[in-house]
PDB file of C-alpha atoms and ligand atoms in Angstrom:
ATOM      1  CA  UNK A   1     -65.442 -39.817 -34.107  1.00 68.00           C
ATOM      2  CA  UNK A   2     -64.039 -41.150 -37.388  1.00 93.00           C
ATOM      3  CA  UNK A   3     -60.636 -40.520 -38.874  1.00 97.00           C
ATOM      4  CA  UNK A   4     -60.087 -37.440 -41.017  1.00 98.00           C
ATOM      5  CA  UNK A   5     -58.156 -37.180 -44.280  1.00 98.00           C
ATOM      6  CA  UNK A   6     -56.664 -33.980 -45.661  1.00 98.00           C
ATOM      7  CA  UNK A   7     -55.019 -32.955 -48.912  1.00 98.00           C
ATOM      8  CA  UNK A   8     -53.348 -29.732 -50.051  1.00 98.00           C
ATOM      9  CA  UNK A   9     -51.197 -28.341 -52.854  1.00 98.00           C
ATOM     10  CA  UNK A  10     -48.812 -25.406 -52.946  1.00 97.00           C
ATOM     11  CA  UNK A  11     -46.708 -23.827 -55.681  1.00 97.00           C
ATOM     12  CA  UNK A  12     -44.209 -20.960 -55.560  1.00 97.00           C
ATOM     13  CA  UNK A  13     -41.982 -19.284 -58.131  1.00 98.00           C
ATOM     14  CA  UNK A  14     -38.238 -19.909 -58.174  1.00 98.00           C
ATOM     15  CA  UNK A  15     -36.131 -16.757 -58.346  1.00 97.00           C
ATOM     16  CA  UNK A  16     -32.472 -15.863 -57.784  1.00 97.00           C
ATOM     17  CA  UNK A  17     -31.491 -14.463 -54.402  1.00 95.00           C
ATOM     18  CA  UNK A  18     -33.918 -16.467 -52.287  1.00 96.00           C
ATOM     19  CA  UNK A  19     -33.221 -19.467 -50.058  1.00 95.00           C
ATOM     20  CA  UNK A  20     -34.591 -22.848 -51.122  1.00 97.00           C
ATOM     21  CA  UNK A  21     -36.266 -24.375 -48.079  1.00 98.00           C
ATOM     22  CA  UNK A  22     -38.057 -27.709 -48.370  1.00 98.00           C
ATOM     23  CA  UNK A  23     -39.536 -29.179 -45.213  1.00 98.00           C
ATOM     24  CA  UNK A  24     -37.480 -26.678 -43.223  1.00 98.00           C
ATOM     25  CA  UNK A  25     -34.245 -27.946 -44.803  1.00 98.00           C
ATOM     26  CA  UNK A  26     -32.023 -25.516 -46.686  1.00 97.00           C
ATOM     27  CA  UNK A  27     -31.114 -26.964 -50.111  1.00 97.00           C
ATOM     28  CA  UNK A  28     -28.174 -25.465 -52.038  1.00 96.00           C
ATOM     29  CA  UNK A  29     -29.427 -24.165 -55.420  1.00 96.00           C
ATOM     30  CA  UNK A  30     -29.002 -21.075 -57.615  1.00 96.00           C
ATOM     31  CA  UNK A  31     -32.659 -20.112 -57.146  1.00 97.00           C
ATOM     32  CA  UNK A  32     -35.048 -20.203 -54.206  1.00 97.00           C
ATOM     33  CA  UNK A  33     -38.771 -19.983 -53.582  1.00 97.00           C
ATOM     34  CA  UNK A  34     -40.391 -16.568 -53.724  1.00 96.00           C
ATOM     35  CA  UNK A  35     -43.071 -15.702 -51.192  1.00 94.00           C
ATOM     36  CA  UNK A  36     -44.090 -13.464 -48.337  1.00 93.00           C
ATOM     37  CA  UNK A  37     -42.967 -16.074 -45.789  1.00 93.00           C
ATOM     38  CA  UNK A  38     -40.004 -18.381 -46.385  1.00 95.00           C
ATOM     39  CA  UNK A  39     -42.183 -19.961 -49.133  1.00 97.00           C
ATOM     40  CA  UNK A  40     -41.489 -23.537 -48.021  1.00 98.00           C
ATOM     41  CA  UNK A  41     -43.909 -25.401 -50.305  1.00 98.00           C
ATOM     42  CA  UNK A  42     -43.574 -28.648 -48.358  1.00 98.00           C
ATOM     43  CA  UNK A  43     -44.579 -27.089 -45.046  1.00 98.00           C
ATOM     44  CA  UNK A  44     -47.308 -24.985 -46.662  1.00 97.00           C
ATOM     45  CA  UNK A  45     -48.861 -28.065 -48.278  1.00 98.00           C
ATOM     46  CA  UNK A  46     -48.515 -30.034 -45.041  1.00 98.00           C
ATOM     47  CA  UNK A  47     -50.102 -27.233 -43.023  1.00 98.00           C
ATOM     48  CA  UNK A  48     -52.919 -26.945 -45.565  1.00 97.00           C
ATOM     49  CA  UNK A  49     -53.620 -30.682 -45.458  1.00 98.00           C
ATOM     50  CA  UNK A  50     -53.879 -30.713 -41.647  1.00 98.00           C
ATOM     51  CA  UNK A  51     -56.132 -27.640 -41.650  1.00 98.00           C
ATOM     52  CA  UNK A  52     -58.233 -29.157 -44.427  1.00 98.00           C
ATOM     53  CA  UNK A  53     -58.746 -32.383 -42.502  1.00 98.00           C
ATOM     54  CA  UNK A  54     -59.968 -30.332 -39.549  1.00 97.00           C
ATOM     55  CA  UNK A  55     -62.288 -28.163 -41.639  1.00 96.00           C
ATOM     56  CA  UNK A  56     -60.324 -25.134 -40.432  1.00 95.00           C
ATOM     57  CA  UNK A  57     -59.708 -21.990 -42.514  1.00 90.00           C
ATOM     58  CA  UNK A  58     -56.930 -22.440 -45.049  1.00 89.00           C
ATOM     59  CA  UNK A  59     -53.342 -21.318 -44.603  1.00 89.00           C
ATOM     60  CA  UNK A  60     -53.878 -18.079 -46.564  1.00 87.00           C
ATOM     61  CA  UNK A  61     -56.702 -17.088 -44.225  1.00 88.00           C
ATOM     62  CA  UNK A  62     -54.721 -17.824 -41.055  1.00 89.00           C
ATOM     63  CA  UNK A  63     -51.388 -16.416 -42.232  1.00 89.00           C
ATOM     64  CA  UNK A  64     -52.198 -13.701 -44.748  1.00 88.00           C
ATOM     65  CA  UNK A  65     -49.460 -12.719 -47.205  1.00 87.00           C
ATOM     66  CA  UNK A  66     -50.404  -9.103 -46.463  1.00 89.00           C
ATOM     67  CA  UNK A  67     -49.656  -9.458 -42.744  1.00 90.00           C
ATOM     68  CA  UNK A  68     -46.189  -8.074 -41.896  1.00 91.00           C
ATOM     69  CA  UNK A  69     -45.910 -10.600 -39.037  1.00 89.00           C
ATOM     70  CA  UNK A  70     -45.382 -13.333 -41.620  1.00 89.00           C
ATOM     71  CA  UNK A  71     -42.788 -11.520 -43.740  1.00 91.00           C
ATOM     72  CA  UNK A  72     -39.953 -14.027 -44.237  1.00 88.00           C
ATOM     73  CA  UNK A  73     -41.627 -16.143 -41.532  1.00 90.00           C
ATOM     74  CA  UNK A  74     -40.296 -19.607 -40.726  1.00 94.00           C
ATOM     75  CA  UNK A  75     -43.082 -21.843 -42.056  1.00 96.00           C
ATOM     76  CA  UNK A  76     -42.471 -24.375 -39.289  1.00 97.00           C
ATOM     77  CA  UNK A  77     -44.570 -22.106 -37.066  1.00 96.00           C
ATOM     78  CA  UNK A  78     -47.512 -22.462 -39.496  1.00 96.00           C
ATOM     79  CA  UNK A  79     -47.331 -26.243 -39.143  1.00 97.00           C
ATOM     80  CA  UNK A  80     -47.046 -25.913 -35.359  1.00 97.00           C
ATOM     81  CA  UNK A  81     -50.210 -23.822 -35.293  1.00 96.00           C
ATOM     82  CA  UNK A  82     -52.027 -26.405 -37.450  1.00 97.00           C
ATOM     83  CA  UNK A  83     -50.862 -29.148 -35.050  1.00 98.00           C
ATOM     84  CA  UNK A  84     -52.055 -27.105 -32.093  1.00 97.00           C
ATOM     85  CA  UNK A  85     -55.509 -26.827 -33.669  1.00 97.00           C
ATOM     86  CA  UNK A  86     -55.442 -30.557 -34.422  1.00 98.00           C
ATOM     87  CA  UNK A  87     -54.697 -31.371 -30.775  1.00 97.00           C
ATOM     88  CA  UNK A  88     -57.415 -29.004 -29.571  1.00 97.00           C
ATOM     89  CA  UNK A  89     -59.874 -30.774 -31.858  1.00 96.00           C
ATOM     90  CA  UNK A  90     -58.893 -34.125 -30.308  1.00 96.00           C
ATOM     91  CA  UNK A  91     -56.842 -35.669 -33.100  1.00 97.00           C
ATOM     92  CA  UNK A  92     -53.343 -37.074 -33.578  1.00 97.00           C
ATOM     93  CA  UNK A  93     -51.423 -37.280 -36.820  1.00 98.00           C
ATOM     94  CA  UNK A  94     -51.478 -40.816 -38.241  1.00 98.00           C
ATOM     95  CA  UNK A  95     -49.211 -40.344 -41.225  1.00 98.00           C
ATOM     96  CA  UNK A  96     -48.079 -37.799 -43.788  1.00 98.00           C
ATOM     97  CA  UNK A  97     -47.443 -38.330 -47.504  1.00 98.00           C
ATOM     98  CA  UNK A  98     -45.720 -35.735 -49.658  1.00 98.00           C
ATOM     99  CA  UNK A  99     -44.912 -35.310 -53.365  1.00 98.00           C
ATOM    100  CA  UNK A 100     -42.496 -32.575 -54.432  1.00 98.00           C
ATOM    101  CA  UNK A 101     -42.517 -31.519 -58.091  1.00 98.00           C
ATOM    102  CA  UNK A 102     -39.143 -30.026 -58.984  1.00 98.00           C
ATOM    103  CA  UNK A 103     -37.110 -30.129 -62.172  1.00 97.00           C
ATOM    104  CA  UNK A 104     -33.834 -29.175 -60.485  1.00 94.00           C
ATOM    105  CA  UNK A 105     -31.925 -29.642 -58.274  1.00 94.00           C
ATOM    106  CA  UNK A 106     -32.101 -33.404 -58.053  1.00 94.00           C
ATOM    107  CA  UNK A 107     -33.733 -34.025 -54.676  1.00 96.00           C
ATOM    108  CA  UNK A 108     -32.689 -37.656 -54.299  1.00 95.00           C
ATOM    109  CA  UNK A 109     -29.668 -36.801 -52.113  1.00 96.00           C
ATOM    110  CA  UNK A 110     -31.849 -34.616 -49.859  1.00 97.00           C
ATOM    111  CA  UNK A 111     -34.934 -36.790 -49.461  1.00 97.00           C
ATOM    112  CA  UNK A 112     -33.853 -38.549 -46.275  1.00 97.00           C
ATOM    113  CA  UNK A 113     -32.906 -35.272 -44.615  1.00 98.00           C
ATOM    114  CA  UNK A 114     -36.206 -33.609 -45.584  1.00 98.00           C
ATOM    115  CA  UNK A 115     -38.202 -36.605 -44.449  1.00 98.00           C
ATOM    116  CA  UNK A 116     -36.460 -36.720 -41.085  1.00 98.00           C
ATOM    117  CA  UNK A 117     -36.917 -32.971 -40.595  1.00 98.00           C
ATOM    118  CA  UNK A 118     -40.651 -33.178 -41.324  1.00 98.00           C
ATOM    119  CA  UNK A 119     -41.015 -36.221 -39.053  1.00 98.00           C
ATOM    120  CA  UNK A 120     -39.283 -34.402 -36.205  1.00 98.00           C
ATOM    121  CA  UNK A 121     -41.389 -31.272 -36.724  1.00 98.00           C
ATOM    122  CA  UNK A 122     -44.672 -33.175 -36.522  1.00 98.00           C
ATOM    123  CA  UNK A 123     -43.538 -35.678 -33.890  1.00 98.00           C
ATOM    124  CA  UNK A 124     -43.843 -38.830 -36.024  1.00 98.00           C
ATOM    125  CA  UNK A 125     -41.332 -41.615 -36.635  1.00 98.00           C
ATOM    126  CA  UNK A 126     -39.791 -41.200 -40.132  1.00 96.00           C
ATOM    127  CA  UNK A 127     -41.529 -44.327 -41.445  1.00 97.00           C
ATOM    128  CA  UNK A 128     -44.857 -42.523 -41.080  1.00 98.00           C
ATOM    129  CA  UNK A 129     -43.692 -39.695 -43.351  1.00 98.00           C
ATOM    130  CA  UNK A 130     -43.633 -40.528 -47.061  1.00 98.00           C
ATOM    131  CA  UNK A 131     -41.731 -38.286 -49.460  1.00 98.00           C
ATOM    132  CA  UNK A 132     -41.563 -38.601 -53.213  1.00 97.00           C
ATOM    133  CA  UNK A 133     -39.814 -36.234 -55.575  1.00 97.00           C
ATOM    134  CA  UNK A 134     -40.614 -36.095 -59.255  1.00 97.00           C
ATOM    135  CA  UNK A 135     -39.729 -33.866 -62.190  1.00 96.00           C
ATOM    136  CA  UNK A 136     -42.318 -32.496 -64.604  1.00 95.00           C
ATOM    137  CA  UNK A 137     -40.433 -33.992 -67.570  1.00 96.00           C
ATOM    138  CA  UNK A 138     -39.498 -30.536 -68.849  1.00 95.00           C
ATOM    139  CA  UNK A 139     -43.143 -29.540 -69.235  1.00 96.00           C
ATOM    140  CA  UNK A 140     -44.759 -26.300 -67.992  1.00 96.00           C
ATOM    141  CA  UNK A 141     -43.400 -23.754 -65.486  1.00 97.00           C
ATOM    142  CA  UNK A 142     -42.165 -26.425 -63.094  1.00 97.00           C
ATOM    143  CA  UNK A 143     -40.463 -28.257 -65.941  1.00 97.00           C
ATOM    144  CA  UNK A 144     -38.749 -25.044 -67.034  1.00 97.00           C
ATOM    145  CA  UNK A 145     -37.396 -24.541 -63.517  1.00 96.00           C
ATOM    146  CA  UNK A 146     -39.567 -21.473 -62.898  1.00 97.00           C
ATOM    147  CA  UNK A 147     -41.497 -22.965 -59.985  1.00 98.00           C
ATOM    148  CA  UNK A 148     -41.698 -25.857 -57.549  1.00 98.00           C
ATOM    149  CA  UNK A 149     -44.826 -27.433 -56.131  1.00 98.00           C
ATOM    150  CA  UNK A 150     -45.803 -29.891 -53.434  1.00 98.00           C
ATOM    151  CA  UNK A 151     -48.792 -32.084 -52.657  1.00 98.00           C
ATOM    152  CA  UNK A 152     -49.450 -33.288 -49.130  1.00 98.00           C
ATOM    153  CA  UNK A 153     -51.952 -35.683 -47.682  1.00 98.00           C
ATOM    154  CA  UNK A 154     -52.466 -36.524 -44.024  1.00 98.00           C
ATOM    155  CA  UNK A 155     -54.541 -38.870 -41.922  1.00 98.00           C
ATOM    156  CA  UNK A 156     -55.778 -37.635 -38.559  1.00 98.00           C
ATOM    157  CA  UNK A 157     -56.754 -40.212 -35.944  1.00 98.00           C
ATOM    158  CA  UNK A 158     -59.156 -39.354 -33.105  1.00 97.00           C
ATOM    159  CA  UNK A 159     -57.544 -39.502 -29.678  1.00 94.00           C
ATOM    160  CA  UNK A 160     -58.915 -42.394 -27.587  1.00 86.00           C
ATOM    161  CA  UNK A 161     -60.302 -40.002 -24.983  1.00 75.00           C
ATOM    162  CA  UNK A 162     -62.405 -38.276 -27.659  1.00 55.00           C
ATOM    163  CA  UNK A 163     -63.428 -41.344 -29.672  1.00 49.00           C
TER     164      UNK A 163
HETATM  165 MG1   MG B   1     -47.431 -21.160 -50.094  1.00 91.28          MG
END
């Protein structure tokens, strides 16, 4: 059974009066991500990449934004469900790579914390979780501070017993 690769993208609006959660870490900022769940773009992209690698339904199919169970839901549980499906399918997570697109706040001071939180959530050493943060150079909705987005890619490795 060969390795699997997965990729996913997520974007949410930034609005006043919402928390800003990135990788499960609360970041102080005057706006936060709007969504039915906690709108954590990092965890949504990560979850989507794992599900994609498995050929599973996407995050919107599994955790509908019309389902009251997921209202203000902690997105860590979405990732945990994706990991559960990964384990059932006979795979382990090889590595994770993430790119956050955000004009403000500057994420440099938070990158280590976010990376460690994601690593802990998925059970990987931090050196197997990559995290980049980039602005959109003032262009488009992200550049105007109206939204944030995240890309995630993952590699899934078949467990020896299933290889
Ligand atoms: Mg989302």
